[in-house]
Backbone as JSON, one array per atom type, in Angstrom:
{
  "sequence": "MNTYHERAVIETLIATQLQALREKDVNAAVENYHTDVVVFDVVGPLSQTGVSAIKTRLTEWLSGFEEVAVVSVKLVVEAGEHHAFSNGFNHVMAKLTNGNNLDMYWRETLCWQKVFGEWKIMAAHSSVPFDVTTGMASTGLKP",
  "N": [[23.36, -9.82, -56.9], [24.61, -13.11, -57.02], [23.63, -15.58, -58.89], [24.81, -17.91, -59.77], [26.51, -18.55, -57.68], [24.59, -19.0, -55.64], [23.25, -21.25, -56.68], [25.36, -23.09, -56.6], [25.75, -23.26, -53.84], [23.35, -24.51, -53.04], [23.57, -26.92, -54.48], [25.75, -28.02, -53.11], [24.61, -28.31, -50.55], [22.69, -30.28, -51.13], [24.38, -32.4, -51.91], [25.69, -32.84, -49.48], [23.55, -33.65, -47.93], [22.84, -36.07, -49.22], [25.16, -37.52, -48.7], [24.9, -37.77, -45.95], [22.7, -39.48, -45.86], [23.87, -41.78, -46.97], [25.57, -42.37, -44.91], [23.76, -42.99, -43.04], [22.88, -41.09, -41.23], [20.53, -39.56, -39.73], [19.94, -37.1, -38.44], [21.78, -35.29, -39.61], [20.91, -35.54, -42.21], [18.51, -34.18, -42.28], [19.06, -31.53, -41.9], [18.84, -29.53, -43.86], [16.17, -29.02, -44.08], [13.31, -26.96, -43.5], [11.71, -26.24, -40.42], [8.91, -26.41, -40.63], [8.44, -27.84, -42.98], [6.74, -29.13, -45.88], [6.0, -32.3, -47.07], [5.75, -34.47, -49.8], [5.83, -37.66, -50.25], [7.19, -40.76, -51.66], [5.92, -42.85, -50.5], [3.03, -43.57, -48.44], [1.79, -41.42, -45.8], [-0.3, -39.27, -47.95], [0.73, -36.69, -47.63], [3.05, -35.03, -45.46], [3.88, -32.99, -42.65], [6.44, -31.06, -41.28], [9.68, -31.35, -39.78], [10.11, -33.35, -37.95], [8.47, -35.44, -38.77], [9.8, -36.19, -41.08], [12.21, -37.1, -40.01], [11.3, -39.38, -38.62], [10.35, -40.94, -40.77], [12.74, -41.25, -42.31], [14.37, -42.61, -40.47], [12.98, -45.03, -40.23], [13.13, -45.9, -42.94], [15.93, -46.06, -43.46], [16.65, -47.98, -41.61], [16.11, -50.37, -42.78], [18.24, -51.03, -44.36], [21.37, -52.62, -44.85], [23.61, -51.65, -46.11], [23.88, -48.61, -47.91], [23.69, -46.57, -50.8], [23.18, -43.44, -52.14], [22.64, -41.34, -54.82], [22.54, -38.29, -56.69], [21.09, -37.6, -59.83], [21.19, -35.97, -62.93], [20.67, -33.41, -61.87], [19.09, -30.31, -61.51], [19.31, -26.96, -60.68], [17.77, -23.97, -59.92], [18.1, -20.7, -58.96], [17.09, -17.82, -57.21], [17.2, -14.66, -55.51], [15.88, -15.07, -53.05], [14.36, -17.36, -53.3], [14.36, -20.72, -54.54], [14.54, -23.62, -56.67], [15.01, -27.13, -57.0], [15.48, -29.97, -59.05], [15.46, -33.38, -60.09], [16.76, -36.69, -60.35], [16.94, -39.25, -57.92], [19.07, -41.87, -57.13], [19.02, -44.92, -55.64], [20.97, -47.46, -54.29], [21.1, -50.34, -52.62], [21.84, -52.73, -50.04], [19.62, -54.76, -48.54], [18.38, -55.43, -45.22], [17.14, -57.87, -45.21], [18.55, -59.34, -46.98], [18.07, -58.99, -49.68], [18.49, -56.89, -52.62], [18.24, -53.43, -53.46], [17.66, -51.33, -56.14], [16.96, -48.54, -57.54], [15.37, -45.64, -59.05], [14.04, -42.43, -58.19], [11.94, -39.55, -58.67], [12.62, -36.19, -57.72], [11.65, -33.09, -56.44], [12.55, -30.08, -55.01], [11.64, -27.28, -53.1], [13.05, -24.31, -52.25], [13.86, -21.83, -49.79], [15.36, -18.83, -48.75], [16.14, -18.4, -45.49], [16.76, -16.33, -42.91], [19.3, -15.97, -44.02], [20.09, -18.55, -44.72], [19.7, -21.35, -46.88], [16.76, -23.21, -46.98], [14.75, -26.13, -47.21], [11.49, -25.9, -48.1], [9.38, -27.24, -49.2], [8.97, -30.54, -50.39], [8.86, -32.89, -52.97], [8.52, -36.14, -53.92], [8.46, -38.8, -56.26], [7.39, -41.77, -58.0], [6.92, -43.03, -61.18], [3.95, -44.72, -62.43], [2.56, -47.71, -63.84], [-0.16, -47.47, -65.84], [-1.79, -49.52, -66.7], [-1.48, -51.64, -64.94], [-1.43, -50.49, -62.47], [0.74, -50.55, -60.85], [3.83, -49.47, -59.36], [6.47, -48.15, -61.32], [9.3, -49.08, -60.87], [11.63, -49.81, -62.13], [12.51, -48.02, -64.02], [14.89, -45.89, -65.67], [16.71, -42.81, -65.79]],
  "CA": [[23.25, -11.2, -56.43], [25.27, -14.07, -57.9], [22.8, -16.8, -58.91], [25.7, -19.05, -59.9], [26.94, -18.86, -56.31], [23.45, -19.58, -54.92], [23.06, -22.62, -57.2], [26.46, -23.9, -56.08], [25.48, -23.5, -52.42], [22.29, -25.52, -52.95], [24.14, -28.2, -54.93], [26.57, -28.52, -52.01], [23.69, -28.77, -49.51], [22.12, -31.56, -51.57], [25.44, -33.41, -51.84], [25.91, -33.12, -48.06], [22.37, -34.42, -47.49], [22.96, -37.44, -49.74], [26.23, -38.16, -47.93], [24.32, -38.13, -44.65], [21.89, -40.68, -46.08], [24.79, -42.91, -47.14], [26.11, -42.66, -43.58], [22.58, -43.28, -42.21], [22.86, -40.05, -40.2], [19.24, -38.92, -39.92], [20.0, -35.7, -38.01], [22.48, -34.52, -40.65], [20.11, -35.61, -43.44], [17.37, -33.26, -42.23], [19.52, -30.17, -41.6], [18.42, -28.58, -44.89], [14.72, -28.84, -44.08], [12.69, -26.0, -42.61], [10.93, -26.89, -39.36], [7.53, -26.64, -41.07], [8.45, -28.35, -44.35], [5.66, -29.99, -46.34], [6.63, -33.35, -47.85], [4.96, -35.42, -50.55], [6.81, -38.73, -50.38], [6.81, -41.87, -52.54], [5.08, -43.75, -49.71], [1.99, -42.89, -47.68], [0.54, -40.8, -46.25], [-0.18, -38.39, -49.11], [1.64, -35.6, -47.29], [3.46, -34.9, -44.06], [4.38, -31.66, -42.34], [7.37, -30.95, -40.16], [10.94, -32.07, -39.86], [10.04, -34.56, -37.11], [7.9, -36.51, -39.61], [10.87, -36.65, -41.98], [13.13, -37.9, -39.2], [10.67, -40.68, -38.38], [10.34, -41.65, -42.06], [14.1, -41.63, -42.66], [14.82, -43.63, -39.52], [12.36, -46.29, -40.66], [13.65, -46.28, -44.26], [17.34, -46.43, -43.37], [16.81, -49.19, -40.78], [15.96, -51.54, -43.64], [19.44, -51.19, -45.18], [22.68, -52.92, -44.28], [24.47, -50.67, -46.78], [23.08, -47.81, -48.83], [24.31, -45.5, -51.56], [22.18, -42.59, -52.8], [23.28, -40.29, -55.61], [21.66, -37.44, -57.48], [21.34, -37.72, -61.27], [20.54, -34.93, -63.73], [20.22, -32.37, -60.96], [18.94, -28.95, -62.01], [19.04, -26.0, -59.62], [17.52, -22.59, -60.34], [18.08, -19.93, -57.72], [16.99, -16.37, -57.19], [17.75, -14.08, -54.29], [15.25, -15.6, -51.85], [13.69, -18.63, -53.57], [15.03, -21.58, -55.51], [14.02, -24.99, -56.76], [15.9, -28.13, -57.58], [14.8, -31.21, -59.42], [16.31, -34.39, -60.7], [16.48, -38.07, -59.96], [17.79, -39.87, -56.91], [19.31, -43.29, -57.41], [19.39, -45.65, -54.43], [21.49, -48.81, -54.44], [21.22, -50.75, -51.23], [21.69, -54.11, -49.6], [18.6, -54.73, -47.51], [18.64, -56.29, -44.06], [16.61, -59.21, -45.5], [19.44, -59.98, -47.94], [17.77, -58.54, -51.04], [19.09, -55.64, -53.07], [17.36, -52.4, -54.0], [18.32, -50.5, -57.14], [15.86, -47.82, -58.19], [15.38, -44.19, -59.15], [12.79, -41.7, -57.99], [12.02, -38.14, -59.03], [12.53, -35.32, -56.55], [11.64, -31.64, -56.61], [12.66, -29.39, -53.73], [11.41, -25.84, -53.12], [13.96, -23.73, -51.26], [13.7, -20.42, -49.42], [16.44, -18.35, -47.89], [15.59, -18.03, -44.19], [17.83, -15.78, -42.1], [20.58, -16.14, -44.71], [20.39, -19.95, -45.02], [18.74, -22.03, -47.73], [16.01, -24.27, -46.32], [13.73, -26.78, -48.02], [10.15, -25.58, -47.6], [8.49, -28.28, -49.72], [9.68, -31.61, -51.1], [7.96, -33.81, -53.66], [9.18, -37.3, -54.51], [7.47, -39.65, -56.92], [7.79, -42.85, -58.89], [5.83, -43.23, -62.14], [3.28, -46.01, -62.33], [2.01, -48.29, -65.06], [-1.6, -47.28, -65.74], [-2.51, -50.77, -66.98], [-1.41, -52.54, -63.79], [-1.52, -49.73, -61.22], [1.96, -50.81, -60.08], [4.94, -48.52, -59.51], [7.48, -48.5, -62.34], [10.57, -48.82, -60.17], [12.77, -50.2, -62.95], [12.85, -46.99, -64.99], [16.15, -45.18, -65.48], [16.71, -41.55, -66.56]],
  "C": [[23.86, -12.14, -57.48], [24.47, -15.37, -57.88], [23.66, -18.05, -59.09], [26.16, -19.5, -58.52], [25.81, -19.54, -55.53], [23.17, -21.0, -55.38], [24.13, -23.54, -56.64], [26.26, -24.22, -54.6], [24.43, -24.6, -52.27], [22.79, -26.88, -53.41], [24.99, -28.83, -53.83], [25.69, -29.04, -50.87], [23.07, -30.12, -49.87], [23.16, -32.66, -51.47], [25.71, -33.81, -50.39], [24.76, -33.97, -47.51], [22.45, -35.86, -47.97], [24.07, -38.2, -49.03], [25.72, -38.6, -46.57], [23.44, -39.37, -44.77], [22.78, -41.91, -46.23], [25.37, -43.34, -45.8], [25.01, -43.02, -42.58], [22.52, -42.35, -40.99], [21.61, -39.19, -40.4], [19.3, -37.44, -39.54], [20.69, -34.83, -39.06], [21.65, -34.48, -41.94], [18.95, -34.61, -43.44], [17.78, -31.8, -41.95], [19.05, -29.13, -42.61], [16.94, -28.25, -44.84], [14.29, -27.77, -43.09], [11.84, -26.77, -41.6], [9.53, -27.26, -39.81], [7.43, -27.14, -42.5], [7.21, -29.2, -44.64], [6.28, -31.0, -47.31], [5.57, -34.24, -48.49], [5.92, -36.53, -50.94], [6.31, -39.82, -51.32], [5.96, -42.91, -51.82], [4.1, -42.92, -48.9], [2.5, -42.37, -46.36], [0.78, -39.86, -47.43], [0.73, -37.21, -48.85], [1.94, -35.64, -45.79], [4.0, -33.49, -43.86], [5.32, -31.74, -41.15], [8.57, -31.85, -40.28], [10.9, -33.34, -39.0], [9.43, -35.73, -37.9], [8.95, -37.06, -40.57], [11.86, -37.51, -41.22], [12.57, -39.3, -38.96], [10.71, -41.53, -39.64], [11.74, -42.12, -42.43], [14.65, -42.71, -41.74], [14.27, -45.0, -39.91], [12.97, -46.8, -41.96], [15.08, -46.79, -44.14], [17.56, -47.68, -42.52], [16.67, -50.46, -41.6], [17.19, -51.85, -44.48], [20.64, -51.63, -44.34], [23.68, -51.89, -44.81], [23.58, -49.9, -47.74], [23.95, -46.77, -49.52], [23.18, -44.75, -52.26], [22.94, -41.5, -53.53], [22.21, -39.52, -56.37], [22.08, -37.53, -58.94], [20.54, -36.62, -61.97], [19.93, -33.83, -62.86], [20.19, -31.02, -61.66], [18.6, -28.06, -60.83], [18.85, -24.63, -60.26], [17.34, -21.78, -59.07], [17.94, -18.44, -58.0], [17.58, -15.86, -55.89], [17.19, -14.73, -53.03], [14.59, -16.97, -52.04], [14.46, -19.4, -54.63], [14.26, -22.89, -55.62], [15.1, -25.87, -57.34], [15.06, -29.32, -57.97], [15.8, -32.12, -60.1], [15.86, -35.76, -60.24], [17.44, -38.47, -58.85], [17.88, -41.35, -57.23], [19.78, -43.94, -56.11], [19.83, -47.05, -54.83], [21.78, -49.28, -53.03], [21.16, -52.26, -51.09], [20.74, -54.05, -48.41], [18.94, -55.68, -46.37], [18.09, -57.7, -44.28], [17.43, -59.95, -46.54], [19.2, -59.59, -49.38], [18.51, -57.25, -51.35], [18.02, -54.71, -53.59], [18.18, -51.54, -54.94], [17.22, -49.78, -57.91], [16.1, -46.32, -58.19], [14.03, -43.65, -58.72], [13.04, -40.24, -58.34], [11.89, -37.31, -57.76], [12.58, -33.86, -56.98], [11.64, -31.01, -55.22], [12.44, -27.89, -53.96], [12.18, -25.24, -51.94], [13.59, -22.27, -51.0], [14.87, -20.03, -48.53], [15.81, -17.79, -46.63], [16.76, -17.59, -43.31], [19.21, -16.1, -42.69], [20.94, -17.57, -45.06], [19.3, -20.53, -45.91], [18.1, -23.18, -46.97], [14.97, -24.83, -47.28], [12.37, -26.53, -47.37], [9.13, -26.62, -48.04], [9.33, -29.27, -50.51], [8.65, -32.55, -51.71], [8.79, -34.91, -54.3], [8.12, -38.18, -55.14], [8.15, -40.72, -57.75], [6.64, -43.0, -59.87], [5.17, -44.59, -61.93], [2.73, -46.42, -63.68], [0.48, -48.22, -64.95], [-2.38, -48.56, -66.0], [-2.52, -51.71, -65.78], [-1.64, -51.82, -62.46], [-0.28, -49.89, -60.35], [3.02, -49.74, -60.38], [5.93, -49.04, -60.53], [8.87, -48.21, -61.77], [11.8, -49.2, -60.98], [13.19, -49.16, -63.97], [14.17, -46.32, -64.63], [16.11, -43.9, -66.31], [17.6, -41.62, -67.78]]
}
């Protein structure tokens, strides 16, 4: 097994997914997810299960943007024969429909499994650190 090849495949899948987000193509953005994926997102609820929940969340999120750019920063992928993980930071820069701008990073860890020869995201965890003194999200941090 060539782990370098498997890492490259996953890196390409992530790049394709981010491109789909930039194009606001929800269906293409969820192609990497397993039907029964478990997601821990930066917004409530604490967890969601299933690709349909991700589609609903992405549709809502992307509808708030006139223009959006999302890139991966400091991406690390480790892959074995059947399981892999990736982690890094996602950077979103967007013009919101209300005229404001959004420029923030969040952390993302994805757990991958090879299902019938294709890599699928089985679990996704996104988070933003918070300031313990105020209880507020620290959205201005940069990696």
